[in-house]
Amino acid sequence: MELIIAGFELAFTPLTLFVILCGTAFGIVVGAVPGIGGVLGLAVVIPVAISLPQVPSIALLLGVYCGSIYGGMFSAVLINTPGTAASAATVFDGYTMAQRGQAGLALGWATGASVFGGLFSLLVLMIAAPQLAAFALRFSPIEIFALMLVALTCIATLSRGSMVKGVLAAAIGIMLSMPGSDPMTGEVRYTFGIFALSGGFDLIPVLIGLFALSEVFERVATKGRSVPPAATRAGMEFAPLKDWIVRLPVLLRSSVLGTFLGILPGIGATTASFLGYAQAKETSPRREKMGQGEPDGVIGPEAANNAVTGGALIPTLALGIPGDPNTAMMMATLLMQGIVPGVRLFADNPELVYASFAALIIVNIMMGVLGWSMATAFTWLLRIPQPVLLSTVVVLSLLGAYTIRQNEFDLFVAIAAGVVGLLMRVNGFPLAPAVIGLVLGAQFEENLRMALILTDGSIYGFFERPIAAVLIFITIGLLGYPVIKDYIGIRRARNEGNL
Amino acid sequence: MLCGGALLVFGVALLTYSINRSTPGEMAQNPYFFPVAILTIWCVLSGVLLAQSISSESDSRLEKSDLSALLKIVATVIASAVLFSRVGFVLSSIITVVAVLGVMRYRNLVVSVILVVTFPVALWYVFTRILNVPLPTSPWLSWI
């Protein structure tokens, strides 16, 4: 209880509250503008985040993260185009409601569900993360290596596209973390005679390039000149309390689902949103009306995708293992701030952890208030021309890459990463495994090598530790399942062909 | 096919480089043990990708008609990076915004002028005066 009070005291400062207000509003806007999204939003606020004290810095990142997931529903409801993929399922009933003249009510349902989902997952985060961190304190490098292995495999195999491309993307990300001095021997490697590489690539310019600049390059090259569709003009209206009580089971089920999916690496808010919609369609007493403007079709996906935020922060804060690009970006920025997410954070700096929880509560409440007050402005905001938007992203990206080390070399690293990101995007490689590989690469290597020292270089020693053995078997299962599934499919097709 | 081939060639080159520098002895003490393991996976999967792409159509989303705009925007961003510390943040950002708007053929003069003037100056003010983050200044106008 003392820690909670201390956390709130740290979070309730004028600077933190102001930063939350700005961060959440910015997050809602980047979430609402189709194709921009939270990762790009996080990339452009990094220079601001690293120049702030620790608690406001975390609060800013949380505001942008949660705001962007929530903001996606504005364009889904108002222009039939989800601002982020996480709000794609909201289109089905949200836009139908807007077409019936109930856009304000749809925004109200989505806002209420988003705040509920966000706060529910926060509650789970506050209960589960300290327990998980305390449990994980007992982990040796063997268990930590196995945990990172399963997280990376999960992200690589569950990301969109082929498993081969997912694992290759993770390998590319890990190799990007290799230049610089070796963590065990100090030997400098992969610098190819370039002195600036002796410290390795800084995470932030690479992340800015991979996400922000590659997004700009792709949009300019493919669809940047498209004109945004006209938006329905609407304020926000809330349904009576009795209507909310009737829909409480849908809200709760979607929130539980979203939180659980958020904890699993590589799943993300998009899948949660569709599964939230699917569970509402499966279990709601009003399921026959879904697709025709039924509020359950709005609250199902919106509660689920916003519940992912708290869930995704559980492994990030408690174990130092980010499960998606948003949390990877946040973790990289926290590392720049001297905050190392993971088991030691809860033991060494619990006030900071509880200040983050307090900030998250304020973010979720402010999200609803800002959404309500900004609703009418979205008719205008959604008409921001692409060239205006992309030119500001380019300037902010270069600024973000430069301010980390005040180093011109990082600008070119960001541009090179942007080109690599573009090539990955256009060739169907998922970016998430590359980013997680980049963020976890150094720790992954260090833990493997420390584990090998503990087992005298024997791989079999890994299987003598029950938790590590289970995690390695899960990894084998994740990698083997698609191959076995394809093999069975081919056998079945052959058998049917023979009949 | 080009993508799988390029990845395979790059992976093999890096793997050869790493193996040549790898010292015999304990795995845990070898700085190239882990990269060699990752690069081996890289090369095997690139080979699989290459084999898959030979038997199926390319899924690249970039069309030839897009290349001109893409090259222009990449050149613009490289030029902005070169100018960043040479002409100062504000001037380089003004040039960048003008160039990006030009590449994307944006024609609204009023919005363009407002954006070109206010955005870089507002950013410069926030970073240098509020956040106390030094940014490169112009050699001709020392106050920006």
PDB file of N, CA and C in Angstrom, chain A residues 37-38 51 88 126 137 195 199 205 244 247 270 290 298 303 310 351 363 375 378 414 453 472 482 484:
ATOM      1  N   GLY A  37      -0.168   5.034 -36.573  1.00  0.00           N
ATOM      2  CA  GLY A  37      -0.067   4.029 -35.516  1.00  0.00           C
ATOM      3  C   GLY A  37       0.898   4.356 -34.394  1.00  0.00           C
ATOM      4  N   GLY A  38       0.826   3.520 -33.372  1.00  0.00           N
ATOM      5  CA  GLY A  38       1.533   3.765 -32.128  1.00  0.00           C
ATOM      6  C   GLY A  38       3.041   3.676 -32.225  1.00  0.00           C
ATOM      7  N   SER A  51      14.720  13.345 -22.887  1.00  0.00           N
ATOM      8  CA  SER A  51      15.175  14.583 -22.234  1.00  0.00           C
ATOM      9  C   SER A  51      14.341  14.922 -21.002  1.00  0.00           C
ATOM     10  N   ALA A  88      -9.473  -2.742 -36.595  1.00  0.00           N
ATOM     11  CA  ALA A  88     -10.117  -3.208 -37.832  1.00  0.00           C
ATOM     12  C   ALA A  88     -11.478  -3.843 -37.564  1.00  0.00           C
ATOM     13  N   MET A 126      -0.968  -4.938 -12.181  1.00  0.00           N
ATOM     14  CA  MET A 126      -0.538  -4.569 -10.819  1.00  0.00           C
ATOM     15  C   MET A 126      -0.445  -5.788  -9.904  1.00  0.00           C
ATOM     16  N   LEU A 137      13.060 -13.928 -10.082  1.00  0.00           N
ATOM     17  CA  LEU A 137      14.336 -13.630  -9.399  1.00  0.00           C
ATOM     18  C   LEU A 137      15.165 -14.895  -9.224  1.00  0.00           C
ATOM     19  N   PHE A 195      35.134   3.300 -37.142  1.00  0.00           N
ATOM     20  CA  PHE A 195      35.323   3.587 -35.721  1.00  0.00           C
ATOM     21  C   PHE A 195      33.976   3.823 -35.014  1.00  0.00           C
ATOM     22  N   GLY A 199      31.106   1.187 -30.769  1.00  0.00           N
ATOM     23  CA  GLY A 199      30.143   1.164 -29.656  1.00  0.00           C
ATOM     24  C   GLY A 199      28.858   0.443 -30.053  1.00  0.00           C
ATOM     25  N   PRO A 205      18.131   5.039 -33.094  1.00  0.00           N
ATOM     26  CA  PRO A 205      18.161   5.356 -34.536  1.00  0.00           C
ATOM     27  C   PRO A 205      17.738   4.171 -35.407  1.00  0.00           C
ATOM     28  N   TRP A 244     -25.191  -0.371 -20.242  1.00  0.00           N
ATOM     29  CA  TRP A 244     -23.819  -0.818 -19.957  1.00  0.00           C
ATOM     30  C   TRP A 244     -23.853  -2.077 -19.081  1.00  0.00           C
ATOM     31  N   ARG A 247     -24.459  -5.191 -20.845  1.00  0.00           N
ATOM     32  CA  ARG A 247     -23.328  -5.626 -21.689  1.00  0.00           C
ATOM     33  C   ARG A 247     -22.054  -5.930 -20.891  1.00  0.00           C
ATOM     34  N   THR A 270      -4.132  -6.507 -32.609  1.00  0.00           N
ATOM     35  CA  THR A 270      -4.960  -6.795 -33.787  1.00  0.00           C
ATOM     36  C   THR A 270      -5.686  -8.128 -33.621  1.00  0.00           C
ATOM     37  N   MET A 290     -25.430  -8.584 -34.676  1.00  0.00           N
ATOM     38  CA  MET A 290     -24.061  -8.118 -34.927  1.00  0.00           C
ATOM     39  C   MET A 290     -23.774  -8.023 -36.412  1.00  0.00           C
ATOM     40  N   VAL A 298     -18.927  -3.382 -31.065  1.00  0.00           N
ATOM     41  CA  VAL A 298     -17.958  -2.302 -30.848  1.00  0.00           C
ATOM     42  C   VAL A 298     -17.197  -2.548 -29.548  1.00  0.00           C
ATOM     43  N   ALA A 303     -12.673  -3.343 -26.066  1.00  0.00           N
ATOM     44  CA  ALA A 303     -12.217  -3.747 -24.724  1.00  0.00           C
ATOM     45  C   ALA A 303     -11.012  -4.672 -24.859  1.00  0.00           C
ATOM     46  N   GLY A 310      -2.090  -3.447 -20.882  1.00  0.00           N
ATOM     47  CA  GLY A 310      -1.640  -3.889 -19.558  1.00  0.00           C
ATOM     48  C   GLY A 310      -0.995  -5.258 -19.620  1.00  0.00           C
ATOM     49  N   GLU A 351       9.333   2.021  -6.377  1.00  0.00           N
ATOM     50  CA  GLU A 351       8.563   3.284  -6.468  1.00  0.00           C
ATOM     51  C   GLU A 351       8.334   3.652  -7.932  1.00  0.00           C
ATOM     52  N   VAL A 363      -3.540   7.746 -17.415  1.00  0.00           N
ATOM     53  CA  VAL A 363      -3.608   7.695 -18.888  1.00  0.00           C
ATOM     54  C   VAL A 363      -4.960   7.151 -19.333  1.00  0.00           C
ATOM     55  N   ALA A 375     -13.676  14.538 -29.818  1.00  0.00           N
ATOM     56  CA  ALA A 375     -14.458  13.811 -30.831  1.00  0.00           C
ATOM     57  C   ALA A 375     -14.814  14.669 -32.046  1.00  0.00           C
ATOM     58  N   PHE A 378     -12.084  15.436 -34.673  1.00  0.00           N
ATOM     59  CA  PHE A 378     -11.577  14.380 -35.550  1.00  0.00           C
ATOM     60  C   PHE A 378     -12.057  14.524 -36.989  1.00  0.00           C
ATOM     61  N   ALA A 414      19.986   5.603 -39.118  1.00  0.00           N
ATOM     62  CA  ALA A 414      18.513   5.616 -39.199  1.00  0.00           C
ATOM     63  C   ALA A 414      18.052   5.487 -40.649  1.00  0.00           C
ATOM     64  N   ILE A 453      28.600 -21.654 -19.644  1.00  0.00           N
ATOM     65  CA  ILE A 453      29.646 -21.721 -18.607  1.00  0.00           C
ATOM     66  C   ILE A 453      29.114 -22.538 -17.421  1.00  0.00           C
ATOM     67  N   ILE A 472      12.095 -24.908 -23.667  1.00  0.00           N
ATOM     68  CA  ILE A 472      12.758 -25.356 -24.912  1.00  0.00           C
ATOM     69  C   ILE A 472      11.830 -26.292 -25.693  1.00  0.00           C
ATOM     70  N   PRO A 482       4.027 -25.835 -37.525  1.00  0.00           N
ATOM     71  CA  PRO A 482       3.662 -25.491 -38.914  1.00  0.00           C
ATOM     72  C   PRO A 482       4.184 -26.518 -39.922  1.00  0.00           C
ATOM     73  N   ILE A 484       4.737 -29.791 -39.370  1.00  0.00           N
ATOM     74  CA  ILE A 484       3.916 -31.009 -39.276  1.00  0.00           C
ATOM     75  C   ILE A 484       2.548 -30.774 -39.918  1.00  0.00           C
TER      76      ILE A 484
END
